[in-house]
Amino acid sequence: MTDTTDDIAQEISFQSYEDDCKMLGNLLLEVLQREVGAHMRDKVDRNRILAQSACNMRMAGIDDTAEKLEKQLISEMSDMSLAEALTLARAFSHYLNLMGIAEVHHREIVDLCRVRRQKKVATLTKSCDDIFNQLRQGGVSPDQLYHTVCNQEVEIVLTAHPTQINRRTLQYKHLRVSHLLDYRDRQDLTSEDRDMVIEDLVREITSIWQTDELRRHKPTPVDEARAGLNIVEQSLWKAVPRYLRCVSNALKKHTGKPLPLTCTPIRFGSWMGGDRDGNPNVTAKVTKDVSLLSRWMTIDLYIREVDSLNFELSMNKCSDSLSKLAHEILELESECDVHQSWNHHCYNRNQVKQQAAALPTQLPARADQPSCTECNVGQSHYPRSEFPRTGRPGKLSQQDEPESSMPKSPSQNSLRNAGLIAKRKMFAESQVGRSSFQKLLEPKPTQRSGIGPYRIVLGNIKDKLIKTQRRLELLLEDLPCDSDPLDFYQTSEQLLEPLIKCHESLHECGCGVLADGRLADLIRRVATFGMVLMKLDLRQESGRHAETLDAITEYLDMGTYSEWDEEKKLEFLIRELKGKRPLIPLSMEVASDVREVLDTFRMAAELGSDSLGAYVISMASNASDVLAVELLQKDARLAVSGEIGKPCPGGTLRVVPLFETVKDLRGAGSVIRKLLSVDWYRDHVIKNHNGHQEVMVGYSDSGKDAGRFTAAWELYKAQEDVVAACNEYDIKVTLFHGRGGSIGRGGGPTYLAIQSQPPGSVMGTLRTTEQGEMIQAKFGLPQIAVRQLEIYTTAVLLATLRPPQPPREQKWRNLMEEISKISCQNYRNVVYENPEFLTYFQEATPQGELGYLNIGSRPTRRKTSTGIGHLRAIPWVFAWTQTRFVLPAWLGVGAGLRGVCDKGHTEELQAMYKEWPFFQSTIDLIEMILGKADTPISKHYDEVLVSESRRHLGDELRMELLATEKLVLVVSGHEKLSANNRILRRLIESRLPYLNPMNLLQVEVLKRLRSDDDNKELRDTLLITINGIAAGMRNTG
């Protein structure tokens, strides 16, 4: 669990937490003794004790003794052999991960379960029950509360940003340890049961120790998408109905009305397989495959649920409408049975030979087997999906194969036997093939008249789901698929219709208790996940669209589009958008980069808004950036529609400008005003998107561009301006927040972030990204996911009905402007203007070595330049987090606060902190990250790794860090850093005896590696220290 998700860390039982940490540490030492011997185990423990003693001295203020102990620790590490260093790194890294597991286990959600077992009454803070009660007590009427909740639209978008450092195999093993800790807390266990739990924990820790911690190959975009789908399957699939029950029960308690069955306050989106910004590995083909794979998995999950319902709903009593539907199904099946004959399905051997060449070299593995298979990975209640093979790029490497839920490919000999494959295909798709297995288990239609009506309807649903799944498998293999639309499900409405009839029938017959159980859960899942689990956003950089239009206008002898001024671009784009003919000639030949952009729009036209979400334009800066995408989208839809002879499926995609740099944020409101002033565009938004404009603001690049404080203020003002622009044109707005996991990239507690947005910017709608390690931290366990979903709901509800306070007076805004200006100047002077800083950064941090981690499919830089400007925000923050300097989160803040305090405005800043939620949250987050910084550790990096001529830079920055700490405490009124979050401070302190040695060891390994950079064992040791420090800091980038 990351520290920035402490929305749910209100309380933690430290005694039991420390007991579990001690128990897990002792078990790890037991495993070490068996795996590496007593001598190495004792060395690991000795280093821990030395580090613990040094930490105790530091906290007691006895710095001289602490320094001596740290020097002794450094000396021991410098004398270690490479094998010993590797073992020490692995041991401390695993222990920090085990501490993280114990921390998650002991958070408030677990304590609440204990309270409830003791039959005591407890209400979770920030829960639906808690906030609904507060609002009712505060004067909100039942109707207003009910309608606001029912109309809420929150979408959580999971992205593939490379910040999840643990392999998925280890994530699953960590989940198993968590489940064992949970089981160990049961009150009904005997002493023998507890001993067996300890034995199981030893087995799990042994398995973890013997597993390679490092990814040996970069994941592909398809691998990343599978990881996202697995989070849905293992956690969100269970969490969503539980969360919706919580909302419904709280609504009924406080308004008298439950949440409507098909009402979904929260949905999910994804960038995994759709985010092509700076990632050449994400192609149109990859996006299409990921979308189809997501649909396939959705159907697979629904089939399992229908199987369970089929067993549960065995009753005969039903409503007239359901009885009629069941009889219609029986009659239809009887007619089909009469018209089918053996001769109709027999095939000529010669026909098979003729068709074999046109068939694929392999069928989706296990397509002819039942969809449910036994698998208890992660102790999931549901078996994991067996994905169909596509035989395409994106296949997992051999090392990572066990992590995937996909079956192994058939042997090469079987792949060559095209004739046999043809027979299998025709056999599997025919009723003959179906009868050979499935009909042995199911009664014939003539025998089904005695079966309960619910089972008949559910059996029909399952048949259509299976046919839908088979159709998707054919599409994944690029095979022709001319299925009758009546035989498969195209929309969630088609699936919901018979399920809702079953629900209504049960209520009519007095079986509401059954209707509101598993069946209601399935209906809510269908309403939330639809037919795709998560709609896939597409993202591309604005410059790629300009290059595409350059190719088109030059081919048509119209000049070079990118050289035109903004007015000429708009004139051209509006004229073409109003026209009815395609713009791009079919005969036009273009470069591969341009072709890929055009192929992406064509793919989007084929899939439509039923499968895809928004089209996000990164680095947007003008109205023409949005209209360019609208034109390319329109042209692709015209071309596809002309080819298939009917309108494209679904609607056009929402086009969402993403404003990232400080300059673009400052112009965001003007761009939206310009866009909405265009009659064609405004009419398009009203007609096709329900009068709704979506705008995305980026936290990462703005922070790297100008520093965290300036970025926070510019984001606040940009949101105000965008909301005002949309209000001027009577257009509703949804703000899409591109937040990272770390404070330096806009991370922080969800509740705090939403509650500190500008008034009026969260009016019942919100989109936000969750990425990397944050996805696992917030949604990896069902009970934690339920809590996070409640927090999203209640935070948005409060921001809508009780908006946060704006700055009390204009003077506060003026002070913010002054702090921001000084802060930005100071930050840029250090990072961009100082010619020595880039080299200092490269020497003092492991930034250059981060690329070996293989944690993401995209490159670490947008362009080949070595400057900081083209370095992505994630490695920029990641590198400074490793050295415990966390520079991007605080640099410039001290200078800005000092500049205002020196002019006598200290009291005004203290009043701003107490009364203005935005200012308070900004200071609190900076204070939290300062609490994680460690001056002696960062100084050690400089002393060993940085050239003597540049060490003064580090000394100056550390002086600035200490000054920033003092100024932040003056403004907040706290005596110590994180004084308002003692739980967090104590958790951080508990990790230091394991975290500090990891940093000291990393310095030693970096020193050796930089004089022997081809040494793979040294590189592995370094990467393991990076893993361990990330686990201890609870942040990557």
Coordinates of C-alpha atoms in Angstrom, one line a residue, residues 98-374:
L98 CA 6.5 -8.1 3.7
M99 CA 6.2 -5.1 5.9
G100 CA 4.0 -3.5 3.2
I101 CA 1.8 -6.5 3.2
A102 CA 1.4 -6.4 7.0
E103 CA 0.6 -2.6 6.8
V104 CA -2.2 -3.2 4.3
H105 CA -3.5 -5.9 6.5
H106 CA -3.7 -3.8 9.5
R107 CA -5.3 -0.7 8.0
E108 CA -8.7 0.4 9.2
I109 CA -10.7 -1.9 7.0
V110 CA -9.3 -4.9 8.8
D111 CA -9.8 -3.3 12.2
L112 CA -13.4 -2.6 11.4
C113 CA -13.9 -6.3 10.6
R114 CA -12.6 -7.2 14.0
V115 CA -14.9 -4.6 15.6
R116 CA -17.9 -6.0 13.8
R117 CA -17.0 -9.6 14.8
Q118 CA -17.1 -8.3 18.4
K119 CA -20.7 -7.0 17.7
K120 CA -19.8 -3.4 18.3
V121 CA -21.3 -0.6 16.3
A122 CA -18.9 1.3 14.0
T123 CA -19.2 3.7 11.1
L124 CA -16.3 4.2 8.7
T125 CA -15.3 7.8 8.1
K126 CA -15.8 9.0 4.5
S127 CA -18.1 6.0 3.9
C128 CA -21.4 6.5 2.1
D129 CA -23.3 6.0 5.4
D130 CA -21.1 8.6 7.2
I131 CA -21.2 11.3 4.4
F132 CA -24.9 10.8 3.6
N133 CA -25.7 11.2 7.2
Q134 CA -23.5 14.4 7.4
L135 CA -25.3 15.9 4.4
R136 CA -28.8 15.1 5.7
Q137 CA -27.9 16.6 9.1
G138 CA -26.5 19.6 7.2
G139 CA -29.8 20.3 5.5
V140 CA -29.6 18.4 2.2
S141 CA -33.1 17.1 1.3
P142 CA -33.6 13.3 0.7
D143 CA -34.6 14.0 -2.9
Q144 CA -31.5 16.2 -3.6
L145 CA -29.2 13.6 -2.1
Y146 CA -30.9 10.7 -4.0
H147 CA -30.8 12.4 -7.4
T148 CA -27.2 13.7 -6.9
V149 CA -25.9 10.2 -6.1
C150 CA -27.9 8.6 -8.9
N151 CA -26.6 11.1 -11.5
Q152 CA -23.0 11.0 -10.4
E153 CA -20.6 10.1 -13.2
V154 CA -17.1 9.1 -12.0
E155 CA -14.7 7.2 -14.3
I156 CA -11.5 5.7 -13.0
V157 CA -9.0 5.2 -15.9
L158 CA -6.3 2.5 -15.4
T159 CA -3.1 3.4 -17.2
A160 CA 0.0 1.4 -18.1
H161 CA 2.4 4.1 -16.8
P162 CA 5.6 2.2 -15.8
T163 CA 5.5 2.6 -12.0
Q164 CA 4.6 -0.9 -10.9
I165 CA 8.0 -2.4 -10.1
N166 CA 7.0 -5.9 -8.8
R167 CA 6.5 -8.7 -11.3
R168 CA 2.9 -9.9 -11.4
T169 CA 4.0 -13.4 -10.1
L170 CA 5.3 -11.7 -7.0
Q171 CA 2.2 -9.6 -6.7
Y172 CA 0.1 -12.8 -6.6
K173 CA 2.5 -14.3 -4.0
H174 CA 2.2 -11.2 -1.8
L175 CA -1.6 -11.5 -2.1
R176 CA -1.4 -15.1 -0.8
V177 CA 0.6 -13.9 2.2
S178 CA -2.0 -11.2 2.9
H179 CA -4.8 -13.9 2.8
L180 CA -2.9 -16.0 5.2
L181 CA -2.5 -13.1 7.6
D182 CA -6.2 -12.5 7.4
Y183 CA -7.0 -16.1 8.0
R184 CA -4.6 -16.2 11.0
D185 CA -6.7 -13.4 12.7
R186 CA -9.8 -15.6 12.8
Q187 CA -11.0 -16.2 16.4
D188 CA -12.1 -19.8 15.8
L189 CA -8.6 -21.2 15.0
T190 CA -7.1 -23.9 17.1
S191 CA -3.4 -24.0 18.0
E192 CA -3.0 -26.7 15.3
D193 CA -4.7 -24.4 12.8
R194 CA -2.3 -21.5 13.7
D195 CA 0.7 -23.8 13.3
M196 CA -0.5 -24.8 9.9
V197 CA -0.9 -21.1 8.9
I198 CA 2.8 -20.5 9.9
E199 CA 3.8 -23.5 7.8
D200 CA 1.9 -22.1 4.9
L201 CA 3.6 -18.7 5.4
V202 CA 7.0 -20.3 5.4
R203 CA 6.2 -22.1 2.1
E204 CA 5.0 -18.8 0.6
I205 CA 8.1 -16.9 1.7
T206 CA 10.3 -19.7 0.5
S207 CA 8.5 -19.5 -2.9
I208 CA 9.1 -15.8 -3.0
W209 CA 12.8 -16.2 -2.2
Q210 CA 13.3 -18.7 -4.9
T211 CA 11.5 -16.5 -7.5
D212 CA 13.4 -14.1 -9.7
E213 CA 12.5 -10.6 -8.7
L214 CA 13.4 -9.0 -12.0
R215 CA 11.6 -8.9 -15.3
R216 CA 14.1 -10.2 -17.9
H217 CA 12.2 -8.7 -20.8
K218 CA 10.2 -5.6 -21.4
P219 CA 6.4 -6.1 -21.3
T220 CA 4.5 -5.5 -24.5
P221 CA 1.4 -3.3 -24.5
V222 CA -0.7 -6.5 -24.6
D223 CA 1.0 -7.8 -21.5
E224 CA 0.2 -4.5 -19.8
A225 CA -3.4 -4.8 -20.8
R226 CA -3.6 -8.3 -19.5
A227 CA -2.3 -7.0 -16.1
G228 CA -5.2 -4.5 -16.0
L229 CA -7.8 -7.1 -17.0
N230 CA -6.4 -9.3 -14.2
I231 CA -7.0 -6.6 -11.6
V232 CA -10.7 -6.5 -12.7
E233 CA -11.0 -10.2 -12.6
Q234 CA -9.3 -10.8 -9.2
S235 CA -10.6 -7.8 -7.3
L236 CA -12.9 -5.2 -9.0
W237 CA -15.3 -7.9 -10.2
K238 CA -16.1 -8.8 -6.6
A239 CA -15.7 -5.3 -5.2
V240 CA -18.1 -3.5 -7.6
P241 CA -21.3 -5.2 -6.5
R242 CA -20.3 -5.0 -2.8
Y243 CA -19.6 -1.2 -3.3
L244 CA -23.0 -0.7 -5.0
R245 CA -24.7 -2.5 -2.2
C246 CA -23.1 -0.1 0.3
V247 CA -24.3 2.9 -1.8
S248 CA -27.8 1.4 -2.1
N249 CA -28.1 0.5 1.6
A250 CA -26.9 3.9 2.7
L251 CA -29.3 5.6 0.2
K252 CA -32.2 3.6 1.4
K253 CA -31.3 4.4 5.0
H254 CA -31.1 8.2 4.5
T255 CA -33.5 8.8 1.6
G256 CA -35.9 5.9 1.8
K257 CA -35.0 4.7 -1.8
P258 CA -32.4 2.3 -2.9
L259 CA -30.0 2.8 -5.7
P260 CA -31.6 1.8 -9.0
L261 CA -30.2 -1.6 -10.3
T262 CA -28.7 -0.2 -13.5
C263 CA -27.4 3.0 -11.9
T264 CA -23.6 3.1 -11.9
P265 CA -22.0 6.1 -10.1
I266 CA -18.5 4.7 -11.0
R267 CA -17.2 3.2 -14.2
F268 CA -13.8 2.2 -15.4
G269 CA -11.7 3.0 -18.4
S270 CA -8.3 2.1 -19.6
W271 CA -5.2 3.4 -21.4
M272 CA -3.5 0.0 -21.6
G273 CA -3.1 -0.8 -25.2
G274 CA -4.5 2.6 -26.3
D275 CA -1.9 5.1 -25.1
R276 CA 0.4 5.5 -28.1
D277 CA 1.9 8.9 -27.0
G278 CA 5.6 8.3 -27.4
N279 CA 5.2 4.6 -27.5
P280 CA 5.7 3.1 -31.0
N281 CA 4.8 -0.4 -29.7
V282 CA 1.1 0.6 -29.4
T283 CA -0.2 0.2 -33.0
A284 CA -3.7 0.1 -34.4
K285 CA -3.5 -3.7 -34.5
V286 CA -2.5 -3.9 -30.8
T287 CA -5.4 -1.6 -29.8
K288 CA -7.9 -3.7 -31.7
D289 CA -6.6 -6.9 -30.2
V290 CA -6.7 -5.5 -26.7
S291 CA -10.2 -4.3 -27.2
L292 CA -11.4 -7.7 -28.5
L293 CA -9.5 -9.4 -25.6
S294 CA -11.3 -7.2 -23.1
R295 CA -14.6 -8.2 -24.7
W296 CA -13.7 -11.9 -24.6
M297 CA -12.8 -11.7 -20.9
T298 CA -16.0 -9.9 -20.1
I299 CA -18.1 -12.6 -21.8
D300 CA -16.1 -15.3 -20.0
L301 CA -16.8 -13.7 -16.6
Y302 CA -20.5 -13.4 -17.4
I303 CA -20.7 -17.1 -18.4
R304 CA -19.4 -18.1 -15.0
E305 CA -22.0 -15.9 -13.2
V306 CA -24.8 -17.3 -15.3
D307 CA -23.6 -20.8 -14.4
S308 CA -23.9 -20.0 -10.7
L309 CA -27.3 -18.3 -11.2
N310 CA -28.5 -21.4 -13.1
F311 CA -27.9 -23.5 -10.1
E312 CA -29.5 -21.0 -7.7
L313 CA -32.7 -20.1 -9.6
S314 CA -34.2 -23.6 -9.7
M315 CA -37.8 -22.6 -8.9
N316 CA -40.8 -22.9 -11.2
K317 CA -43.0 -20.1 -10.0
C318 CA -42.6 -17.1 -12.3
S319 CA -44.4 -14.1 -13.8
D320 CA -46.5 -14.4 -17.0
S321 CA -44.0 -12.4 -19.0
L322 CA -41.1 -14.7 -18.0
S323 CA -43.2 -17.8 -18.6
K324 CA -43.9 -16.5 -22.1
L325 CA -40.3 -15.8 -22.8
A326 CA -39.3 -19.3 -21.6
H327 CA -41.9 -20.9 -23.9
E328 CA -40.7 -18.8 -26.9
I329 CA -37.1 -20.1 -26.2
L330 CA -38.3 -23.7 -26.1
E331 CA -40.3 -23.3 -29.3
L332 CA -37.3 -21.7 -31.1
E333 CA -35.0 -24.5 -30.0
S334 CA -37.4 -27.2 -31.1
E335 CA -37.7 -25.6 -34.5
C336 CA -33.9 -25.5 -34.8
D337 CA -33.7 -29.1 -33.7
V338 CA -36.2 -30.2 -36.4
H339 CA -34.4 -28.4 -39.2
Q340 CA -31.0 -29.8 -38.3
S341 CA -29.8 -33.1 -39.7
W342 CA -26.6 -35.1 -39.7
N343 CA -26.2 -34.6 -43.4
H344 CA -26.4 -30.9 -43.1
H345 CA -23.4 -30.9 -40.8
C346 CA -21.3 -33.6 -42.5
Y347 CA -18.7 -32.1 -44.7
N348 CA -16.8 -33.4 -47.7
R349 CA -13.2 -34.2 -47.2
N350 CA -12.3 -32.5 -50.5
Q351 CA -14.0 -29.3 -49.2
V352 CA -11.8 -29.4 -46.1
K353 CA -8.7 -29.7 -48.3
Q354 CA -9.8 -26.8 -50.4
Q355 CA -10.6 -24.7 -47.3
A356 CA -7.5 -25.6 -45.3
A357 CA -5.2 -23.2 -47.0
A358 CA -7.5 -20.3 -46.1
L359 CA -7.7 -21.3 -42.4
P360 CA -5.3 -20.0 -39.7
T361 CA -2.2 -22.0 -38.6
Q362 CA -3.7 -22.4 -35.2
L363 CA -7.1 -22.1 -33.4
P364 CA -7.5 -20.3 -30.1
A365 CA -6.2 -22.8 -27.6
R366 CA -8.9 -24.5 -25.5
A367 CA -11.7 -22.9 -27.5
D368 CA -13.5 -26.2 -27.5
Q369 CA -13.2 -26.7 -23.8
P370 CA -15.4 -25.4 -20.9
S371 CA -14.6 -21.8 -20.0
C372 CA -14.2 -22.5 -16.3
T373 CA -11.0 -24.1 -15.1
E374 CA -9.7 -24.6 -11.6

